[in-house]
Each structure stands twice: as C-alpha cells, then as structure tokens.
Tab-separated table of C-alpha atoms and ligand atoms in Angstrom:
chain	number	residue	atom	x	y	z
O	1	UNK	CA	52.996	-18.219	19.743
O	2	UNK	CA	56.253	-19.934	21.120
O	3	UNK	CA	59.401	-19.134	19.120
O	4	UNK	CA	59.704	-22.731	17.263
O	5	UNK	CA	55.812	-22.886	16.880
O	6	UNK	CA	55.327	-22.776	12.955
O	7	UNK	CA	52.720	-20.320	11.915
O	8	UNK	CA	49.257	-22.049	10.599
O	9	UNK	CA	47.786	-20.302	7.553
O	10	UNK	CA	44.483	-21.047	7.965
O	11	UNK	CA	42.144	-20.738	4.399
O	12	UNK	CA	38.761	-20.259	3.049
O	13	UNK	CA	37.918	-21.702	0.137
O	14	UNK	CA	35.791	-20.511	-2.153
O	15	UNK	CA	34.027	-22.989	-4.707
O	16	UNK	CA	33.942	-26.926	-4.206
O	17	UNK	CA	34.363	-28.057	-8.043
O	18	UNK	CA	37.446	-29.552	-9.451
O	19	UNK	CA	39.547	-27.144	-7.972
O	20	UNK	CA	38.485	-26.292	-4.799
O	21	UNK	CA	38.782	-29.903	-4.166
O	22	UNK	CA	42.032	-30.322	-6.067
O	23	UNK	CA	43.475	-26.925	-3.866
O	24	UNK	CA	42.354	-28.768	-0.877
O	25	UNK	CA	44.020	-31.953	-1.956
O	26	UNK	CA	47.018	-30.060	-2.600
O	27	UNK	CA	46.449	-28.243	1.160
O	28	UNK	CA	46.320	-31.360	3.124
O	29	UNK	CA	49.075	-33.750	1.684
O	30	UNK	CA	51.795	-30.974	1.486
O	31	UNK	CA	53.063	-32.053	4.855
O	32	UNK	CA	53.572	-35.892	2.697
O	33	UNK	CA	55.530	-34.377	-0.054
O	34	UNK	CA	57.531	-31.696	1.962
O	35	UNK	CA	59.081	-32.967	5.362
O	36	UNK	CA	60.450	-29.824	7.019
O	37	UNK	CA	57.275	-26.941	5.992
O	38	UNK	CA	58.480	-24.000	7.745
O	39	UNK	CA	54.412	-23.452	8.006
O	40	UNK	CA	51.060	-25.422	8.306
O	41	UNK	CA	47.939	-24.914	6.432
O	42	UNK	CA	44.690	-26.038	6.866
O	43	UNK	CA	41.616	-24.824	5.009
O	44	UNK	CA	38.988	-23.843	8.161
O	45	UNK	CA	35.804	-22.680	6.029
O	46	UNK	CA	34.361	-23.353	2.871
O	47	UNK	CA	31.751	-21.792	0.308
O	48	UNK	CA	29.589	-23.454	-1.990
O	49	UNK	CA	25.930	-22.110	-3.755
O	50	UNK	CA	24.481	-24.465	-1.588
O	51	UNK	CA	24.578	-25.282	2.069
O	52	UNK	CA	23.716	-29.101	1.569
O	53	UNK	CA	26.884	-29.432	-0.405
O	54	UNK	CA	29.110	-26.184	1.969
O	55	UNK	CA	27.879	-28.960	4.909
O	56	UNK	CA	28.848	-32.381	3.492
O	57	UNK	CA	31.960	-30.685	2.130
O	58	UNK	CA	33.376	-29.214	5.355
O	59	UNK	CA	32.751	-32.363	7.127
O	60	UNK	CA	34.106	-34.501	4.646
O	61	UNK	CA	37.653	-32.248	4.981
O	62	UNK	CA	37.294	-31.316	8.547
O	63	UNK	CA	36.701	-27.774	7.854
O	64	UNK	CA	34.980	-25.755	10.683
O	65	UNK	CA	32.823	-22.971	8.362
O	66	UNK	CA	30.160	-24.036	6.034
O	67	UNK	CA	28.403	-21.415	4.282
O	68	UNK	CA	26.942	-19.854	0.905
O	69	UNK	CA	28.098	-16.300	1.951
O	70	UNK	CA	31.343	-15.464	0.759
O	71	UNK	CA	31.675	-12.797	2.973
O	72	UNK	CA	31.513	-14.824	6.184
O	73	UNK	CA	34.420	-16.634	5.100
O	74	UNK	CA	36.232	-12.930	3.759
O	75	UNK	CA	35.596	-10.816	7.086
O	76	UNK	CA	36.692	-14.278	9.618
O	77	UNK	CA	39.240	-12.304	11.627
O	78	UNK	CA	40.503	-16.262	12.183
O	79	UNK	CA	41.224	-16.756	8.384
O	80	UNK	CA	44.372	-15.744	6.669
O	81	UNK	CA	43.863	-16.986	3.058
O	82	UNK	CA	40.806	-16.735	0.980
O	83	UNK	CA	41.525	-19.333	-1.700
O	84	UNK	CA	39.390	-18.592	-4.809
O	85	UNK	CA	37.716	-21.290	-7.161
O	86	UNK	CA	34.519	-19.724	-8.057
O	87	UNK	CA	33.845	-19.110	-11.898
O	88	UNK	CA	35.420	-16.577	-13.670
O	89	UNK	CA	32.411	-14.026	-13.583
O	90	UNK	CA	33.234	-13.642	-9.865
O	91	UNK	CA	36.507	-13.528	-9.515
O	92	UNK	CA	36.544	-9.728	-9.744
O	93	UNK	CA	34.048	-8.890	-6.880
O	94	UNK	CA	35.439	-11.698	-4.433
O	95	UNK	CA	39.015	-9.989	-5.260
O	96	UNK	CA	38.245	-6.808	-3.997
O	97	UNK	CA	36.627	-7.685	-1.007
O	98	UNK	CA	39.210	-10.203	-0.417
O	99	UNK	CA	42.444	-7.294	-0.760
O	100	UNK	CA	40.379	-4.529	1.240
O	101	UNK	CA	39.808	-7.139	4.127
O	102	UNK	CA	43.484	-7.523	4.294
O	103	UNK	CA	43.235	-10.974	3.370
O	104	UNK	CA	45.775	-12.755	1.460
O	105	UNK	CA	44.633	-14.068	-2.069
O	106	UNK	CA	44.938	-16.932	-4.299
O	107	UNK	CA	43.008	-16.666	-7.317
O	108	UNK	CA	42.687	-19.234	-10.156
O	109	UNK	CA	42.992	-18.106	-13.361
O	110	UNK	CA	41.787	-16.237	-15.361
O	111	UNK	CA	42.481	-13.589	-13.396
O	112	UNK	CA	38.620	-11.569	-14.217
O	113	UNK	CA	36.709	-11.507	-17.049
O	114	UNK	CA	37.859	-8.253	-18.694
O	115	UNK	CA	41.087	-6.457	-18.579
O	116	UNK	CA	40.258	-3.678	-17.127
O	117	UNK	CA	38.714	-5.657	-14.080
O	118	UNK	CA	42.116	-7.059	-13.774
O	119	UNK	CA	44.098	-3.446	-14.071
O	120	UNK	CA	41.602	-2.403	-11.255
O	121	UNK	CA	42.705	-5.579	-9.218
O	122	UNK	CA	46.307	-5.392	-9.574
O	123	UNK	CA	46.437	-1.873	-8.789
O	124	UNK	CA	45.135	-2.216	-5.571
O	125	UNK	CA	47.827	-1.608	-2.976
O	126	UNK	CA	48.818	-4.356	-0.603
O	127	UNK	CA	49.087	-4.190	3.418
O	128	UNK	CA	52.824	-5.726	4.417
O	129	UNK	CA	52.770	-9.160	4.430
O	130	UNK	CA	49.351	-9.485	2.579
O	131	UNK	CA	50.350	-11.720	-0.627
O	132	UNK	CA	48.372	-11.995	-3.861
O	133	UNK	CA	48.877	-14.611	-6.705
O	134	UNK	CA	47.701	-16.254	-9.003
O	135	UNK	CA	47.179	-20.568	-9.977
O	136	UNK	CA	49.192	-21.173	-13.479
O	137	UNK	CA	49.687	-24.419	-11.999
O	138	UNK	CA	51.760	-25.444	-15.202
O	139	UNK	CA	54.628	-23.175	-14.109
O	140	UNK	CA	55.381	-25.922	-11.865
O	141	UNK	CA	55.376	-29.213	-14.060
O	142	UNK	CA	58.478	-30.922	-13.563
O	143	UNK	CA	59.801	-30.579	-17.255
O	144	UNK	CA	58.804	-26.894	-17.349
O	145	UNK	CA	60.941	-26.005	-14.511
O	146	UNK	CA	63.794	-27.782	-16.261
O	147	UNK	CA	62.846	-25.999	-19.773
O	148	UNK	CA	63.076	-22.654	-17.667
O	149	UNK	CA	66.416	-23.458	-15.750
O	150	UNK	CA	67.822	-24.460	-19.385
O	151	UNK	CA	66.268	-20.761	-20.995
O	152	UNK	CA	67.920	-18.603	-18.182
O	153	UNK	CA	71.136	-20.947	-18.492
O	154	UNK	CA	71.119	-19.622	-22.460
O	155	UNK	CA	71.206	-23.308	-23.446
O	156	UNK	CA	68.739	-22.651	-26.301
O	157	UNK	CA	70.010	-18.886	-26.861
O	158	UNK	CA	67.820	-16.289	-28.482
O	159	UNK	CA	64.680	-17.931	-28.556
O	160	UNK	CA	63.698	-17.321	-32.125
O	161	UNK	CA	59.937	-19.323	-32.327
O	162	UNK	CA	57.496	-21.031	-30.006
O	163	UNK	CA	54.429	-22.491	-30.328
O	164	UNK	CA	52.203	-23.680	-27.702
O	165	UNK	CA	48.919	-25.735	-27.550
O	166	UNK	CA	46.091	-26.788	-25.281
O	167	UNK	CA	43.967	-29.304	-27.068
O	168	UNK	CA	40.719	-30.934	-25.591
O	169	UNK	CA	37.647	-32.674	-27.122
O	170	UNK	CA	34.865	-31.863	-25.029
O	171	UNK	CA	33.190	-29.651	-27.617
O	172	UNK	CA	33.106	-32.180	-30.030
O	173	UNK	CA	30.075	-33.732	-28.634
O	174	UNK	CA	27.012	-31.520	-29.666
O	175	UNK	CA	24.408	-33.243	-27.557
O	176	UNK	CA	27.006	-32.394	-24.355
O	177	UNK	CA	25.331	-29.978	-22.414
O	178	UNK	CA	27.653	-27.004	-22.241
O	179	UNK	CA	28.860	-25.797	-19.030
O	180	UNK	CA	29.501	-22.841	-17.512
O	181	UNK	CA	33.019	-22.745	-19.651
O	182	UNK	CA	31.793	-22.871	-22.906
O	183	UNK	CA	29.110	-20.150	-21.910
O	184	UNK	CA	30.922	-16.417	-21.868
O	185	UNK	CA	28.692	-14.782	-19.530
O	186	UNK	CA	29.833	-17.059	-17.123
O	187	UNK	CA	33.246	-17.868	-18.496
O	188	UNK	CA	33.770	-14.349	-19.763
O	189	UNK	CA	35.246	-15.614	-22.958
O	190	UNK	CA	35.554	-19.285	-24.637
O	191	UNK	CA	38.281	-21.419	-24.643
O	192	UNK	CA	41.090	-18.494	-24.867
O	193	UNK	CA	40.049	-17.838	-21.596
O	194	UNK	CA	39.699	-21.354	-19.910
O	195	UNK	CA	43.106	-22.670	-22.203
O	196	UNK	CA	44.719	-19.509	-23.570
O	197	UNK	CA	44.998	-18.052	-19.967
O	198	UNK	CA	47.581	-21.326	-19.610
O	199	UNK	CA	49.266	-21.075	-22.252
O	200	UNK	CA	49.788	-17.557	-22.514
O	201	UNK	CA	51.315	-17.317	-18.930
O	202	UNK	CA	53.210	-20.645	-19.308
O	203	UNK	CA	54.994	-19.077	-23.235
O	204	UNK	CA	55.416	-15.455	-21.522
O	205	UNK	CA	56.880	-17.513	-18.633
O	206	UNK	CA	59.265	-19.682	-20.546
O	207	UNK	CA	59.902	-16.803	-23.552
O	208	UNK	CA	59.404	-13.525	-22.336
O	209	UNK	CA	55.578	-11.253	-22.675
O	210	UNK	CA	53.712	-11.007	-26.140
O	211	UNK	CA	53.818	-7.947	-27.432
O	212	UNK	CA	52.414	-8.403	-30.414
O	213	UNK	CA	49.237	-10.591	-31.195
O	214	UNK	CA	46.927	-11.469	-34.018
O	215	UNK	CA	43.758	-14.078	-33.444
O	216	UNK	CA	41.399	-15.756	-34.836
O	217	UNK	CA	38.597	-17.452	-32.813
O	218	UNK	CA	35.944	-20.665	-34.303
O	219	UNK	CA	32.776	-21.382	-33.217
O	220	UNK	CA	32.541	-24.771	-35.482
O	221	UNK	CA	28.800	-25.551	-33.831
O	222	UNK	CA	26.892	-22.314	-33.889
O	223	UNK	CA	24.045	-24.717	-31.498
O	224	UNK	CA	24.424	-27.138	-29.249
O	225	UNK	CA	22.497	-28.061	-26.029
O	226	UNK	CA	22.497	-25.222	-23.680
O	227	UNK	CA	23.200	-25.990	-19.321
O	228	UNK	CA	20.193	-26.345	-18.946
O	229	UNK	CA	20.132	-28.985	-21.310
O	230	UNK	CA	17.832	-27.227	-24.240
O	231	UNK	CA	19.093	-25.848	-27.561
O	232	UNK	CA	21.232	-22.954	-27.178
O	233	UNK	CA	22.929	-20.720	-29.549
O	234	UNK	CA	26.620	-20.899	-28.784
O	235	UNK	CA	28.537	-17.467	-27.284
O	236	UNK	CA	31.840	-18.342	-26.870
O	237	UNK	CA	35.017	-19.733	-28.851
O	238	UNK	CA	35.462	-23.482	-29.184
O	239	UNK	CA	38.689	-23.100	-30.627
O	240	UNK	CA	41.290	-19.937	-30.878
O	241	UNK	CA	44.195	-19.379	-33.107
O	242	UNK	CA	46.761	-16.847	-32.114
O	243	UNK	CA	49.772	-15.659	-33.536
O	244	UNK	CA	52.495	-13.180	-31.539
O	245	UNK	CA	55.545	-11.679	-31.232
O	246	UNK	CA	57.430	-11.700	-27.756
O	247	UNK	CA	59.471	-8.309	-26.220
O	248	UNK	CA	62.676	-10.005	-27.546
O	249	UNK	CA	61.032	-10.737	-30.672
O	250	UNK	CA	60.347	-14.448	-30.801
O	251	UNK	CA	57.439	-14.919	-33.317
O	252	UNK	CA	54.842	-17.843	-32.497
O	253	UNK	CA	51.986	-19.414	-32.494
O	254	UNK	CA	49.777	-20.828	-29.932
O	255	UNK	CA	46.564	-22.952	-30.612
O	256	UNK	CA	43.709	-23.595	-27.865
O	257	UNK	CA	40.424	-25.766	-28.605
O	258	UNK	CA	37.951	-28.404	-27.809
O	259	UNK	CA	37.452	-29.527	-31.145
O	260	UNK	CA	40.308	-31.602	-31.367
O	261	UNK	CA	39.259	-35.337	-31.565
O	262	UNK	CA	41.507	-37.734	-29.916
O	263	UNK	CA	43.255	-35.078	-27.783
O	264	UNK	CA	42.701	-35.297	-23.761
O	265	UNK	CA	44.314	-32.889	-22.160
O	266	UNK	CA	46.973	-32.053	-24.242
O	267	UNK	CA	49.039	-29.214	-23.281
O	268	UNK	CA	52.151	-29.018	-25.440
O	269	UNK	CA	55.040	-26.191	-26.530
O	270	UNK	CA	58.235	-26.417	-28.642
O	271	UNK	CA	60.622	-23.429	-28.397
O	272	UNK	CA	63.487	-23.073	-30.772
O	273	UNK	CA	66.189	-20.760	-30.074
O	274	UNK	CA	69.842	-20.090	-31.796
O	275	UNK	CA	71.663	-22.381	-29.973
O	276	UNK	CA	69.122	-25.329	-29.216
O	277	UNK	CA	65.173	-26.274	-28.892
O	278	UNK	CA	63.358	-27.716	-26.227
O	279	UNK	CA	59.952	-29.839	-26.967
O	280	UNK	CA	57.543	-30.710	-24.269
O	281	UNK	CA	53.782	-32.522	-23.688
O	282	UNK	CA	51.933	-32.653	-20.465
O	283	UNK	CA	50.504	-36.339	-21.904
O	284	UNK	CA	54.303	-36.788	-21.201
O	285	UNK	CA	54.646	-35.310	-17.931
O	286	UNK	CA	58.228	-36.913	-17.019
O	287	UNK	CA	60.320	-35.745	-20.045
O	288	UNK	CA	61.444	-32.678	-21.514
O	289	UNK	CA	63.021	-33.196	-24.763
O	290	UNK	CA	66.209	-30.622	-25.477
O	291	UNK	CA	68.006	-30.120	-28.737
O	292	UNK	CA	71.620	-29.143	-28.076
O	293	UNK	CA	72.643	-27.385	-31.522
O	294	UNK	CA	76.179	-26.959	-30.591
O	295	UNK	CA	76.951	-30.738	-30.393
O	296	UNK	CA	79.462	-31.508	-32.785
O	297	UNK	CA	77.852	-33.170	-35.829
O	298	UNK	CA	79.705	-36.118	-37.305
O	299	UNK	CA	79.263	-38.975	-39.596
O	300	UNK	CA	76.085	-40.703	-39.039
O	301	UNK	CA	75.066	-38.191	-36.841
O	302	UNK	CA	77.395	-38.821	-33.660
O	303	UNK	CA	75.102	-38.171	-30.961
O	304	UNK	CA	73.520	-35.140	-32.136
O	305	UNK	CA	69.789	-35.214	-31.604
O	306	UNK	CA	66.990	-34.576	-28.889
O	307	UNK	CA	67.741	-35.323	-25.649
O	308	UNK	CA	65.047	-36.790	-23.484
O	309	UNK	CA	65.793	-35.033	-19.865
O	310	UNK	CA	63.993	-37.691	-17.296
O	311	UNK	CA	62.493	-34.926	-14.826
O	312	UNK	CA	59.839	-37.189	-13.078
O	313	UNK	CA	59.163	-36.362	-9.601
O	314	UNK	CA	62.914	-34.171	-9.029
O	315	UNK	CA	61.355	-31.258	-7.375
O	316	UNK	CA	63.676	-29.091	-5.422
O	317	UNK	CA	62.657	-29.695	-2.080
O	318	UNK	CA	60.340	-32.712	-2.054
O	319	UNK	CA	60.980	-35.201	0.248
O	320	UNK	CA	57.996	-37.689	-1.411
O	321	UNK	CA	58.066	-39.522	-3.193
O	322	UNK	CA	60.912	-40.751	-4.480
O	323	UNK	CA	62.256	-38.165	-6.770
O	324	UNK	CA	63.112	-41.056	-8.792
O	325	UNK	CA	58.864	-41.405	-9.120
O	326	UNK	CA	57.433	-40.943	-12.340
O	327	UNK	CA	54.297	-38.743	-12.692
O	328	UNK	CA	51.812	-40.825	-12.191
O	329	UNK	CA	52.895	-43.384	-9.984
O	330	UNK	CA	51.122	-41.918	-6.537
O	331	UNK	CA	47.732	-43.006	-8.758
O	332	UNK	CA	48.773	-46.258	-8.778
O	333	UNK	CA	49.265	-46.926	-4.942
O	334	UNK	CA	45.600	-44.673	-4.784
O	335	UNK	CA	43.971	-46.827	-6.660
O	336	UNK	CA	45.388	-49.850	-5.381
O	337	UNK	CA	44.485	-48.712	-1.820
O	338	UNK	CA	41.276	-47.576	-2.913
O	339	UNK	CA	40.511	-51.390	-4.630
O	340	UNK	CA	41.698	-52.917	-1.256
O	341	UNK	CA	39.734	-50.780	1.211
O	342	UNK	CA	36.530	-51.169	-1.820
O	343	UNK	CA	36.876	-55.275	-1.080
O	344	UNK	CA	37.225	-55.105	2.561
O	345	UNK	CA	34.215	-53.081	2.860
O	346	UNK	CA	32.026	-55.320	0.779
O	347	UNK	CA	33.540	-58.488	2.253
O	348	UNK	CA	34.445	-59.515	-1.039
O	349	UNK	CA	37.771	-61.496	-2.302
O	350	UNK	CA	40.854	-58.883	-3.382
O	351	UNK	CA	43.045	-59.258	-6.860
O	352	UNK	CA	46.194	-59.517	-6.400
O	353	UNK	CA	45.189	-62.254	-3.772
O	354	UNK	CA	47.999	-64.304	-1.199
O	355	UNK	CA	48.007	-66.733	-4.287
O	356	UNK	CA	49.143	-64.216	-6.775
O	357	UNK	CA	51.766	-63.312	-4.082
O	358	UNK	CA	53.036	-66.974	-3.517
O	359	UNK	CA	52.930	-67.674	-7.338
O	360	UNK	CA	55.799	-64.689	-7.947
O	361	UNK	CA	57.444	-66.341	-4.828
O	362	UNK	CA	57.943	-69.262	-6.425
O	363	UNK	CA	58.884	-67.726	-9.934
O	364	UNK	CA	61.358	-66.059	-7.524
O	365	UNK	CA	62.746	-68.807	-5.827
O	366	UNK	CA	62.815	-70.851	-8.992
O	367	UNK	CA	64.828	-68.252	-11.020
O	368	UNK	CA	67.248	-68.173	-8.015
O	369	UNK	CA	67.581	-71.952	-8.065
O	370	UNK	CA	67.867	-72.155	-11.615
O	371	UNK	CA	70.483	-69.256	-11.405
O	372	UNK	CA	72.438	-72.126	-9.289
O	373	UNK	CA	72.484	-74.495	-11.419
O	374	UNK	CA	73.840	-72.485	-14.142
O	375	UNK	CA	70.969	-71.334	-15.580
O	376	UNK	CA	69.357	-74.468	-16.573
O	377	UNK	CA	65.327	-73.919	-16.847
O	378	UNK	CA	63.574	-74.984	-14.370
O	379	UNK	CA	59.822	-75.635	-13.433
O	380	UNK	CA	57.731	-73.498	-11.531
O	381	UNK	CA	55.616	-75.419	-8.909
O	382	UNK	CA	51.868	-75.256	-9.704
O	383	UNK	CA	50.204	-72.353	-7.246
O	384	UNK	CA	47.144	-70.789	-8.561
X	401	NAD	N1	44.377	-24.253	-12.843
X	401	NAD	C1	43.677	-25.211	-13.422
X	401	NAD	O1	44.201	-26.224	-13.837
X	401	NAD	C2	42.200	-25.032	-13.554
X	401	NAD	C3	41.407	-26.097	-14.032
X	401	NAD	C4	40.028	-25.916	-14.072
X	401	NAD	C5	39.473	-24.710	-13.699
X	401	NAD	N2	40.274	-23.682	-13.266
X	401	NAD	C6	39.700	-22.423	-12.806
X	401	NAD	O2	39.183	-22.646	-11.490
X	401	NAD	C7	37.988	-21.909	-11.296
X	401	NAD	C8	36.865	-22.883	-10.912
X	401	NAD	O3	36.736	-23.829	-11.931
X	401	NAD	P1	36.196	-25.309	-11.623
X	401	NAD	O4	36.581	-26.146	-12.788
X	401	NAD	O5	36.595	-25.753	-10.275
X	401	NAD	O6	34.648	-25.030	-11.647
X	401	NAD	P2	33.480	-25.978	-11.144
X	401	NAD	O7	32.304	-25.638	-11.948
X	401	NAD	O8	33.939	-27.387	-11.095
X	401	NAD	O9	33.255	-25.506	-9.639
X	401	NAD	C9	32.840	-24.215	-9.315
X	401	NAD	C10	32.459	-24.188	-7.860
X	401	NAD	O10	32.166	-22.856	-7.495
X	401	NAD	C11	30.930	-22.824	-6.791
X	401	NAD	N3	30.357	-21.508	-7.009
X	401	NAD	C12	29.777	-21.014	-8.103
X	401	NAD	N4	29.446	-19.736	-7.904
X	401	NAD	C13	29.842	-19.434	-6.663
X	401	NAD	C14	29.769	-18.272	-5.864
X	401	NAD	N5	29.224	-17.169	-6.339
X	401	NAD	N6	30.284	-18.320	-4.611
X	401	NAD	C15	30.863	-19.444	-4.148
X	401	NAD	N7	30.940	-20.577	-4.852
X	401	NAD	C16	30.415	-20.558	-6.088
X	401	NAD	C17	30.120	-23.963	-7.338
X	401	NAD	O11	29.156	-24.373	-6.395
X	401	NAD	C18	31.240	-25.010	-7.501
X	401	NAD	O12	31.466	-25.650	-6.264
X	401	NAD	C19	37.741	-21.160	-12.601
X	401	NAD	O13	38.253	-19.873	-12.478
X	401	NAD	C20	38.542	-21.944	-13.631
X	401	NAD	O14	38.981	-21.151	-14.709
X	401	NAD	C21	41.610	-23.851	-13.180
C-alpha cells in the first residue's frame, strides 16, 4: 500500500432486513457526509437465509459475495469487518466465530439473548487492532450529543431523576402477525429487549449505569396471530415498566411498549439534575430542550425557562449537509429525486412542472417591482 493510500475496510454483512440495508446505506454515503475519511469502506459480501435474495442483494449494492453461509463471509481472509444484523438468537454464535477469526465486529443490539452469552462474549480477548462494538445508534442523535456535552460540562449538576421512553404501536393490532420481535425464542425477550436495550444504554450513557432495578413486564393480548399467521399464544412482553437507581444515585423510570396508540417511534428522556434539566424526543430530532436553574428569576419570569438548543445537522466533523440542515431535510431532496426519476421513467408529466417554476418567477419579479414602487400591490401576470 503506498504511504497516502487510505486503508479500505472491507465488510460482510450479515442479515439484509432494515438494518443490514440501513448499515449499508450508512456504508456507502459516508464519503457524502464526511469529506476528508482518513479510510474507505465498502461492504464486499453479504448473507441472507436465502440465496435468491444474498444474489439480488449483492448486485443491487455491488457487493462481490453472495451467500447463506455465514462462515464464508467470517473465514474471507479479504474481509476485515463482519457487520452483524441477524436476529438476536444468533448474535451469540456469529460473535464467537467472528472474534476467534480475528475479525473485527459490529454487532447490533442486543448484544445476545442472555447475559451470560454476553459475559462469555465480552470476555473474549482481542488480537491488536481487532475492534468490537456495538450499534446504540441513539448515542449519536444530534440533541443527545449536546445533552451529553451539557452533563459532563455539569450544566444540569447532580443528576437527581430521569426517565426515559420508547413508545410504539405495532402491538396494538391483534390480527398483525407477530414477527420475529414480539416472539422470545427468536427475540430472546419482548420489547425490553428490542426497546429497553436503547434506552437503557442511551440513560446509562447520558446518567451513569443502573445499579439498582425493579420491573414489571405486560402482556395486554395473551393471543394474537402467530408468524405464521395462525393463532398463537403470546411469549414475550408487549410493554415493560422499569424503575432504577443509577451508581450516583439518580432514581428513574424508564417505560418501553407497543401498546401505545398514537405513538410512532417515540423515543423520549427528561433528566433533571440540581442545577438544570434537559428534555428531549426523537419525533423532535433537531432540538434539545435545557432548563438552566441558575438563571436569575425576576418579575414575570425574566427569561427563565427551557431553552430550545437548535442541534439539527451540527455534527462535529460533517461536511454534508449543511450543518444548518434540519433532520429530515435529505428526505425531502430523496423523495423529490425519486418523484422526478419515477416520471421520467414512465414518460409521464412531473409536479412542480416549468409552469410552477415561471409562476414563482413572476411572483418574484412582481414583489421586486412592487418593492419599487414603494410597495404598492401589484398584479401577478396570469401563468398556470
Ligand atoms: N439499532 C436499531 O435502530 C435497530 C433497529 C431494528 C433492529 N435492530 C437490531 O438489528 C438486528 C436485525 O434486525 P432487523 O430489524 O434488521 O431484522 P429483519 O427481520 O428486518 O432482518 C433480519 C435479516 O437477517 C436475515 N437472517 C435471519 N437469520 C439469519 C442467519 N441465521 N444468518 C444470516 N442472516 C439471517 C434475514 O434473512 C433478514 O435479512 C436485530 O438484532 C435487531 O435487534 C436494531
């Protein structure tokens, strides 16, 4: 390799669902978001249950290994990372294989299935430079990274109480076949596991490890359909209720479900400390809201009250979009190209057309003329 050549990392993926296809989303637009990578990626092989889907998948992404077997992908002398996005059940077998090849490991969470598979896992020495970690993809939410900077800058102080919530309605619907994360020999648990796992590293993350906890789980629809779509007696929590106590004593709550009717993906914490508070929701993704208790107070209030802190897009690092960007607004362009390339295809007329284009031209040059005249109002030539 010559001296300036960056180093490739070059990764097999295991599992094509949501995240294996949102990990190799993530893989092949960093160089977009982050102009100078000291390193490239590029994810070479891929592993599916089914070689139809391994096949279309790899040549969909330009990846060079389609297979079912895992261990093709593990024991490639030519791959660095094995990337795992399997279901939870075989996390713990994949790991292994994965650390004794020398391989370095991502692993979406939860980590296994049972604790002791994951004291096994994280026991397991590493070679030098082999790197293990884990997806809590929330870590890295804009407004979470502030809440943390503002935590270690003892903005809030002592952190006294937290509480934390993941709320989603998919259980709500009975006659919704469940999938593999509602079934626990799959799953390994209920939602504690699929939810919990989030918000219990994002609350340790943000206020220090529980110590303490105290749970409750509900299973509010003992039957449902099962996967494969008959009636099934349900195995796993649909909603959990835990209650805990952090090293430096914080007491809290946190609250995980998919009972919760009108809730999408609602991911949510308030912590409140001695000196301050800090308030966030993922359905907000561009604020974090902080309560600076050492603001003078005065008559009417002065201008005590939550701040909201406009994080949007200012990643440390990112050189797109905009940091100015809110969340979000990458979808729009997507979707716009996405329409565009749709009517091309089909042959069919686009909206916004030229016309819709020339009619804000004119607004334009109207307002301008107006603007001229000393703001008298103006009409708009007819356009559309
Ligand atoms: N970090 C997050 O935001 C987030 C979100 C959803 C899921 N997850 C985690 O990601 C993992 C995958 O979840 P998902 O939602 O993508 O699941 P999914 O059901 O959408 O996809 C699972 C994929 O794994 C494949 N698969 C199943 N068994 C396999 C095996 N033995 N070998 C290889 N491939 C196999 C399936 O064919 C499928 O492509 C889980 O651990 C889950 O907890 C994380």
């Amino acid at each position: 390799m010559e001296q300036n050549e960056k180093k490739t990392l070059r990764i097999g993926l295991l599992g094509f669902g949501s995240m294996g296809k949102t990990h190799t989303w993530a893989v092949q637009n960093l160089p977009f978001f982050y102009e100078s990578l000291p390193f490239s990626a590029k994810v070479v092989g891929v592993c599916t249950t089914s070689q139809e889907k391994s096949e279309h998948v790899a040549a969909q992404f330009g990846m060079e290994i389609a297979t079912t077997d895992e261990d093709v992908l593990i024991n490639s002398p030519d791959i660095d990372v094995i990337d795992i996005c399997t279901p939870n059940v075989y996390h713990y077998n994949t790991l292994k294989k994965a650390i004794a090849a020398g391989k370095s490991v991502l692993c979406e969470k939860p980590l296994c299935i049972s604790a002791a598979e994951a004291e096994e896992i994280a026991a397991i020495p590493l070679e030098e430079g082999q790197v293990c970690g884990m997806v809590f993809n929330n870590r890295w939410i804009a407004p979470v990274m502030r809440a943390k900077q503002l935590i270690d800058e003892g903005k809030i102080g002592r952190i006294l109480s937290f509480e934390g919530k993941y709320l989603h309605n998919s259980a709500t619907d009975v006659n919704k076949p469940a999938g593999w994360k509602q079934d626990s020999t799959v799953c390994g648990g209920g939602v504690l596991f699929d939810l919990g796992s989030h918000v219990i590293d994002l609350l340790g993350f943000l206020c220090g490890p529980l110590v303490e906890v105290g749970g409750m789980s509900q299973i509010a629809y003992p039957t449902r359909k099962g996967r494969n779509g008959e009636e099934w007696e349900t195995n796993a929590d649909e909603s959990f209720y835990l209650t805990g106590k952090t090293k430096d004593g914080a007491h809290g709550t946190i609250t995980v479900g998919k009972l919760q009717v009108g809730t999408n993906d609602d991911l949510s914490f308030e912590i409140y400390g001695e000196n301050g508070a800090l308030r966030f929701s993922l359905m907000e993704p561009n604020w974090l809201y902080y309560y600076d208790n050492t603001a003078a107070d005065a008559p009417m209030g002065g201008t005590r009250g939550f701040t909201k802190i406009e994080c949007v897009g200012r990643y440390p690092d990112l050189t797109f979009p905009s940091p100015k960007a809110p969340a979000g607004w990458l979808y729009g362009h997507l979707a716009s190209m996405h329409a565009f390339l749709g009517a091309v295809a089909e042959g069919k007329p686009f909206a916004p057309s030229l016309n819709d284009g020339l009619y804000v031209q004119e607004v334009m040059e109207t307002a301008y003329a107006s603007d001229q005249i000393g703001g008298l109002r103006m009409e708009v030539p007819p356009c559309l």
